[in-house]
Amino acid sequence: MKGRTKRQAGPKPARGRSAPGKTGDLAASRAKRSSRRPRAEAKGGADNLGKYVYCVVSATEPLRFGAIGIGAKPAEVQTVNYKGIAAIVSDTPLEVYDPTRENVLAHERVNETVMRTHTVIPMSFGAVFKTREDIIELLRGAYNAFHDVLSKMEDKLEFGLKVLWDRDVMIREIEREDEDIRRLKNEIASQKGSTYFARVQYGRMADAALQNLADRYVADIFAQLRDVCVASRANKPIGDKMIMNAAFLVARNQEAAFDARVKKIGAQYHKLTFKYTGPWPPYNFVNIRLKLERAKDAQ
Amino acid sequence: MPVERAQSETSLVDVLDRVLDKGIVIDAWIRVSLMGIDLVTVEARVVVASIATYLSSSEALGQLAAVSGAALGGVGEKVDTPDLTQVASAVSRSPIFG
């Protein structure tokens, strides 16, 4: 496949290629795929250009955002308009984009640029359409859904808040506060002979106490942010240091208030680490699943 | 600790966490077909399979119980896209993103 080979030599970091295991398997399956696709090669020229779609916005006029698109040579980002809504797109070779650092950041960069002036519904990464007409079909087919969600998301931004802690520090904290755990620990320290059962019991109690503490902290943080956001979403924490992995939908005119509140919470919980990001397009608050079906007269 | 807000673009993990399977998601089979099996959305009909917006503030509290109850439960992974999830986990393990 033309696109693949080109990208391999091009913008993609070579270290990704040389990685063993998974990457190797992927490369193998790619090779298989490419051998099944002779037609795209044969066409050549302008026919080989598709359109990468970043997001959907409300717009009655065509818009341009400059040459900030995805790909080795950033293409002009513009709109495909249909009845008051528009897809933000750029021309791209007809190829599958891998979620490399460059590609993923390009996708996000365009979304963020558009977001400065428009309410966006972000597209998930990697949607390439063959023609402008396909995109109009997309806008037409899901028009009501897009329209509805655009009005719901109007002037709202997403912020991310992850909260992490150091388990060891917290266990010491718990031992200070929880008499039972402290006593058990002292018993283990002073006991002669086997401490196996005492240690198992200690482990269980410490885990439960930690979980309890995490729940309390997380509930309190959500509660404190509640009146400065429109909605919130709790995602699964990643790894055992993270106790909270949340997204908040905030009205543009509440951004400063939300910001101040997050900082206040940060000052309150000085033993926790806060990872606060945004503004994001409202990825966590929009879930539109689209199915493309073969039209009857296709093929 | 003093909390500073980071620009979205600066955290690849956070970007990946969002862009791979959230927002407008096109059904898995079309991705498969995009990958070289000969059908790139041509003459296709778009069907809205499902749409959900998460706008009620009470939801966070509803989900809290789930989060704390089972740290490994599927909270936040309501969308069932096994293929994409695999892509995502493969990506996060890949040295490119280390």
CSV table of N, CA and C in Angstrom, one decimal, chain B residues 3-98:
chain,number,residue,atom,x,y,z
B,3,VAL,N,-2.1,23.4,42.2
B,3,VAL,CA,-2.5,22.7,41.0
B,3,VAL,C,-2.4,23.7,39.8
B,4,GLU,N,-1.7,23.2,38.8
B,4,GLU,CA,-1.6,24.0,37.6
B,4,GLU,C,-2.4,23.3,36.5
B,5,ARG,N,-3.1,24.1,35.7
B,5,ARG,CA,-3.8,23.4,34.6
B,5,ARG,C,-2.8,23.2,33.4
B,6,ALA,N,-2.8,22.0,32.9
B,6,ALA,CA,-1.9,21.8,31.7
B,6,ALA,C,-2.8,21.9,30.5
B,7,GLN,N,-2.1,22.5,29.4
B,7,GLN,CA,-2.8,22.5,28.1
B,7,GLN,C,-3.1,21.1,27.7
B,8,SER,N,-4.2,21.0,27.0
B,8,SER,CA,-4.6,19.6,26.6
B,8,SER,C,-3.5,18.9,25.8
B,9,GLU,N,-3.0,19.6,24.9
B,9,GLU,CA,-2.0,19.0,24.0
B,9,GLU,C,-0.8,18.4,24.6
B,10,THR,N,-0.5,18.9,25.8
B,10,THR,CA,0.8,18.5,26.4
B,10,THR,C,0.8,17.1,27.0
B,11,SER,N,-0.4,16.5,27.2
B,11,SER,CA,-0.5,15.2,27.8
B,11,SER,C,-1.0,14.2,26.8
B,12,LEU,N,-0.1,13.4,26.2
B,12,LEU,CA,-0.4,12.4,25.2
B,12,LEU,C,-1.4,11.4,25.8
B,13,VAL,N,-1.1,11.0,27.0
B,13,VAL,CA,-1.9,10.0,27.7
B,13,VAL,C,-3.4,10.5,27.7
B,14,ASP,N,-3.5,11.7,28.1
B,14,ASP,CA,-4.9,12.3,28.2
B,14,ASP,C,-5.5,12.4,26.8
B,15,VAL,N,-4.7,12.7,25.8
B,15,VAL,CA,-5.3,12.9,24.5
B,15,VAL,C,-5.7,11.5,24.0
B,16,LEU,N,-4.9,10.5,24.2
B,16,LEU,CA,-5.2,9.1,23.7
B,16,LEU,C,-6.5,8.6,24.4
B,17,ASP,N,-6.5,8.9,25.7
B,17,ASP,CA,-7.7,8.5,26.5
B,17,ASP,C,-9.0,9.0,25.9
B,18,ARG,N,-8.9,10.1,25.2
B,18,ARG,CA,-10.1,10.7,24.7
B,18,ARG,C,-10.4,10.3,23.2
B,19,VAL,N,-9.3,10.5,22.4
B,19,VAL,CA,-9.6,10.5,20.9
B,19,VAL,C,-9.8,9.1,20.4
B,20,LEU,N,-9.4,8.1,21.1
B,20,LEU,CA,-9.5,6.8,20.4
B,20,LEU,C,-10.9,6.2,20.3
B,21,ASP,N,-11.7,6.5,21.3
B,21,ASP,CA,-13.0,5.8,21.2
B,21,ASP,C,-14.2,6.7,21.8
B,22,LYS,N,-14.0,8.0,21.9
B,22,LYS,CA,-15.0,8.8,22.4
B,22,LYS,C,-15.4,9.9,21.4
B,23,GLY,N,-16.5,10.5,21.6
B,23,GLY,CA,-17.0,11.5,20.7
B,23,GLY,C,-17.9,10.8,19.6
B,24,ILE,N,-17.7,11.2,18.4
B,24,ILE,CA,-18.5,10.6,17.3
B,24,ILE,C,-17.7,9.3,16.9
B,25,VAL,N,-18.2,8.2,17.1
B,25,VAL,CA,-17.5,6.9,16.8
B,25,VAL,C,-18.2,6.2,15.7
B,26,ILE,N,-17.4,5.9,14.7
B,26,ILE,CA,-18.0,5.2,13.5
B,26,ILE,C,-17.8,3.7,13.8
B,27,ASP,N,-18.9,3.0,13.5
B,27,ASP,CA,-18.9,1.6,13.9
B,27,ASP,C,-17.7,0.8,13.4
B,28,ALA,N,-17.4,-0.2,14.2
B,28,ALA,CA,-16.1,-0.9,14.0
B,28,ALA,C,-16.0,-1.5,12.6
B,29,TRP,N,-17.1,-2.0,12.0
B,29,TRP,CA,-16.8,-2.7,10.8
B,29,TRP,C,-16.4,-1.7,9.7
B,30,ILE,N,-16.8,-0.5,9.8
B,30,ILE,CA,-16.3,0.4,8.7
B,30,ILE,C,-14.8,0.7,8.9
B,31,ARG,N,-14.3,0.6,10.1
B,31,ARG,CA,-12.9,0.8,10.3
B,31,ARG,C,-12.2,-0.4,9.7
B,32,VAL,N,-12.7,-1.5,9.9
B,32,VAL,CA,-12.1,-2.7,9.3
B,32,VAL,C,-12.1,-2.6,7.8
B,33,SER,N,-13.2,-2.1,7.3
B,33,SER,CA,-13.3,-2.0,5.8
B,33,SER,C,-12.4,-0.9,5.3
B,34,LEU,N,-12.2,0.1,6.2
B,34,LEU,CA,-11.2,1.2,5.8
B,34,LEU,C,-9.8,0.6,5.7
B,35,MET,N,-9.5,-0.4,6.4
B,35,MET,CA,-8.2,-0.9,6.4
B,35,MET,C,-8.0,-1.8,5.2
B,36,GLY,N,-8.4,-1.4,4.1
B,36,GLY,CA,-8.0,-2.1,2.9
B,36,GLY,C,-8.9,-3.1,2.3
B,37,ILE,N,-9.9,-3.6,3.0
B,37,ILE,CA,-10.9,-4.4,2.4
B,37,ILE,C,-11.7,-3.4,1.6
B,38,ASP,N,-12.1,-3.7,0.4
B,38,ASP,CA,-12.4,-2.7,-0.5
B,38,ASP,C,-13.7,-2.0,-0.4
B,39,LEU,N,-13.8,-1.2,0.7
B,39,LEU,CA,-15.0,-0.4,0.8
B,39,LEU,C,-14.7,0.8,1.8
B,40,VAL,N,-14.7,1.9,1.2
B,40,VAL,CA,-14.3,3.1,2.0
B,40,VAL,C,-15.6,4.0,2.1
B,41,THR,N,-16.6,3.6,2.8
B,41,THR,CA,-17.8,4.3,3.0
B,41,THR,C,-18.5,4.7,1.7
B,42,VAL,N,-18.1,4.2,0.6
B,42,VAL,CA,-18.7,4.6,-0.6
B,42,VAL,C,-20.1,4.2,-0.7
B,43,GLU,N,-21.0,5.0,-1.1
B,43,GLU,CA,-22.4,4.7,-1.3
B,43,GLU,C,-22.9,4.0,0.0
B,44,ALA,N,-22.5,4.6,1.1
B,44,ALA,CA,-23.0,4.0,2.3
B,44,ALA,C,-24.1,4.9,2.9
B,45,ARG,N,-24.9,4.3,3.7
B,45,ARG,CA,-26.0,5.0,4.4
B,45,ARG,C,-25.6,5.2,5.8
B,46,VAL,N,-25.8,6.3,6.4
B,46,VAL,CA,-25.4,6.6,7.8
B,46,VAL,C,-26.6,6.3,8.7
B,47,VAL,N,-26.3,5.5,9.6
B,47,VAL,CA,-27.4,5.2,10.6
B,47,VAL,C,-26.9,5.5,12.0
B,48,VAL,N,-27.7,6.3,12.7
B,48,VAL,CA,-27.3,6.6,14.1
B,48,VAL,C,-27.6,5.4,15.0
B,49,ALA,N,-26.6,4.7,15.4
B,49,ALA,CA,-26.8,3.5,16.2
B,49,ALA,C,-27.2,3.8,17.6
B,50,SER,N,-26.5,4.8,18.2
B,50,SER,CA,-26.9,5.2,19.5
B,50,SER,C,-26.3,6.6,19.8
B,51,ILE,N,-27.0,7.3,20.6
B,51,ILE,CA,-26.5,8.6,21.0
B,51,ILE,C,-26.8,8.8,22.5
B,52,ALA,N,-25.8,9.3,23.2
B,52,ALA,CA,-26.0,9.5,24.6
B,52,ALA,C,-25.2,10.8,24.9
B,53,THR,N,-25.8,11.7,25.7
B,53,THR,CA,-25.0,12.8,26.2
B,53,THR,C,-25.1,12.6,27.7
B,54,TYR,N,-24.0,13.0,28.4
B,54,TYR,CA,-23.9,12.8,29.8
B,54,TYR,C,-24.0,14.1,30.5
B,55,LEU,N,-25.3,14.5,30.7
B,55,LEU,CA,-25.5,15.9,31.2
B,55,LEU,C,-26.0,16.0,32.6
B,56,SER,N,-26.4,14.9,33.2
B,56,SER,CA,-27.0,15.1,34.5
B,56,SER,C,-25.9,15.1,35.6
B,57,SER,N,-25.9,16.1,36.4
B,57,SER,CA,-24.8,16.2,37.4
B,57,SER,C,-24.9,15.1,38.4
B,58,SER,N,-26.1,14.6,38.6
B,58,SER,CA,-26.2,13.5,39.6
B,58,SER,C,-25.5,12.3,39.2
B,59,GLU,N,-25.2,12.2,37.9
B,59,GLU,CA,-24.6,11.0,37.4
B,59,GLU,C,-23.2,10.7,38.1
B,60,ALA,N,-22.5,11.7,38.4
B,60,ALA,CA,-21.2,11.5,39.0
B,60,ALA,C,-21.3,10.7,40.3
B,61,LEU,N,-22.3,11.2,41.1
B,61,LEU,CA,-22.5,10.5,42.4
B,61,LEU,C,-23.0,9.1,42.2
B,62,GLY,N,-23.9,8.9,41.2
B,62,GLY,CA,-24.3,7.6,40.9
B,62,GLY,C,-23.2,6.7,40.6
B,63,GLN,N,-22.2,7.2,39.8
B,63,GLN,CA,-21.1,6.4,39.4
B,63,GLN,C,-20.1,6.1,40.4
B,64,LEU,N,-20.1,7.0,41.4
B,64,LEU,CA,-19.1,6.9,42.4
B,64,LEU,C,-19.1,5.6,43.1
B,65,ALA,N,-20.3,5.1,43.4
B,65,ALA,CA,-20.4,3.8,44.1
B,65,ALA,C,-19.8,2.8,43.3
B,66,ALA,N,-20.0,2.8,42.0
B,66,ALA,CA,-19.5,1.8,41.1
B,66,ALA,C,-18.0,1.9,41.0
B,67,VAL,N,-17.4,3.1,41.0
B,67,VAL,CA,-16.0,3.3,40.9
B,67,VAL,C,-15.3,2.7,42.2
B,68,SER,N,-15.9,3.1,43.3
B,68,SER,CA,-15.2,2.6,44.5
B,68,SER,C,-15.4,1.2,44.8
B,69,GLY,N,-16.6,0.7,44.4
B,69,GLY,CA,-16.9,-0.7,44.6
B,69,GLY,C,-16.0,-1.6,43.9
B,70,ALA,N,-15.8,-1.3,42.6
B,70,ALA,CA,-14.9,-2.2,41.8
B,70,ALA,C,-14.0,-1.4,41.0
B,71,ALA,N,-12.8,-1.3,41.6
B,71,ALA,CA,-11.8,-0.5,40.9
B,71,ALA,C,-11.5,-0.9,39.5
B,72,LEU,N,-11.8,-2.2,39.3
B,72,LEU,CA,-11.5,-2.7,37.9
B,72,LEU,C,-12.8,-2.9,37.1
B,73,GLY,N,-13.9,-2.4,37.6
B,73,GLY,CA,-15.1,-2.5,36.8
B,73,GLY,C,-15.0,-1.7,35.6
B,74,GLY,N,-16.0,-1.8,34.8
B,74,GLY,CA,-16.0,-1.1,33.5
B,74,GLY,C,-16.6,0.3,33.5
B,75,VAL,N,-16.5,1.0,34.5
B,75,VAL,CA,-17.1,2.3,34.6
B,75,VAL,C,-16.4,3.2,33.5
B,76,GLY,N,-17.2,3.9,32.8
B,76,GLY,CA,-16.6,4.8,31.8
B,76,GLY,C,-16.3,4.1,30.5
B,77,GLU,N,-16.5,2.8,30.5
B,77,GLU,CA,-16.3,2.0,29.3
B,77,GLU,C,-17.6,1.4,28.8
B,78,LYS,N,-18.6,2.3,28.8
B,78,LYS,CA,-19.9,1.8,28.4
B,78,LYS,C,-19.9,1.4,27.0
B,79,VAL,N,-19.1,2.1,26.2
B,79,VAL,CA,-19.1,1.8,24.8
B,79,VAL,C,-18.3,0.5,24.5
B,80,ASP,N,-19.0,-0.4,23.9
B,80,ASP,CA,-18.4,-1.7,23.7
B,80,ASP,C,-17.7,-1.8,22.4
B,81,THR,N,-16.4,-1.5,22.4
B,81,THR,CA,-15.7,-1.5,21.2
B,81,THR,C,-14.4,-2.3,21.4
B,82,PRO,N,-14.5,-3.6,21.4
B,82,PRO,CA,-13.3,-4.4,21.7
B,82,PRO,C,-12.1,-4.1,20.8
B,83,ASP,N,-12.4,-3.9,19.6
B,83,ASP,CA,-11.3,-3.7,18.6
B,83,ASP,C,-10.5,-2.4,19.0
B,84,LEU,N,-11.2,-1.4,19.3
B,84,LEU,CA,-10.6,-0.1,19.5
B,84,LEU,C,-9.9,-0.2,20.9
B,85,THR,N,-10.5,-0.9,21.8
B,85,THR,CA,-9.8,-1.0,23.1
B,85,THR,C,-8.5,-1.7,23.0
B,86,GLN,N,-8.5,-2.7,22.1
B,86,GLN,CA,-7.2,-3.4,21.9
B,86,GLN,C,-6.2,-2.4,21.3
B,87,VAL,N,-6.6,-1.6,20.3
B,87,VAL,CA,-5.7,-0.7,19.7
B,87,VAL,C,-5.2,0.2,20.8
B,88,ALA,N,-6.1,0.7,21.7
B,88,ALA,CA,-5.7,1.6,22.7
B,88,ALA,C,-4.6,1.0,23.6
B,89,SER,N,-4.9,-0.2,24.0
B,89,SER,CA,-3.9,-0.8,25.0
B,89,SER,C,-2.6,-1.1,24.3
B,90,ALA,N,-2.7,-1.5,23.0
B,90,ALA,CA,-1.4,-1.7,22.3
B,90,ALA,C,-0.7,-0.5,22.2
B,91,VAL,N,-1.4,0.6,22.0
B,91,VAL,CA,-0.7,1.9,21.8
B,91,VAL,C,0.0,2.3,23.1
B,92,SER,N,-0.7,2.2,24.2
B,92,SER,CA,-0.1,2.7,25.4
B,92,SER,C,1.1,1.9,25.8
B,93,ARG,N,1.1,0.7,25.3
B,93,ARG,CA,2.3,-0.1,25.7
B,93,ARG,C,3.5,0.1,24.7
B,94,SER,N,3.1,0.7,23.6
B,94,SER,CA,4.2,0.8,22.6
B,94,SER,C,5.2,1.8,23.0
B,95,PRO,N,6.5,1.5,22.7
B,95,PRO,CA,7.6,2.4,23.2
B,95,PRO,C,7.5,3.8,22.6
B,96,ILE,N,6.8,4.0,21.5
B,96,ILE,CA,6.7,5.3,21.0
B,96,ILE,C,6.1,6.3,22.0
B,97,PHE,N,5.2,5.8,22.8
B,97,PHE,CA,4.6,6.7,23.7
B,97,PHE,C,5.2,6.7,25.1
B,98,GLY,N,6.3,6.0,25.2
B,98,GLY,CA,6.9,5.8,26.6
B,98,GLY,C,7.3,7.1,27.2
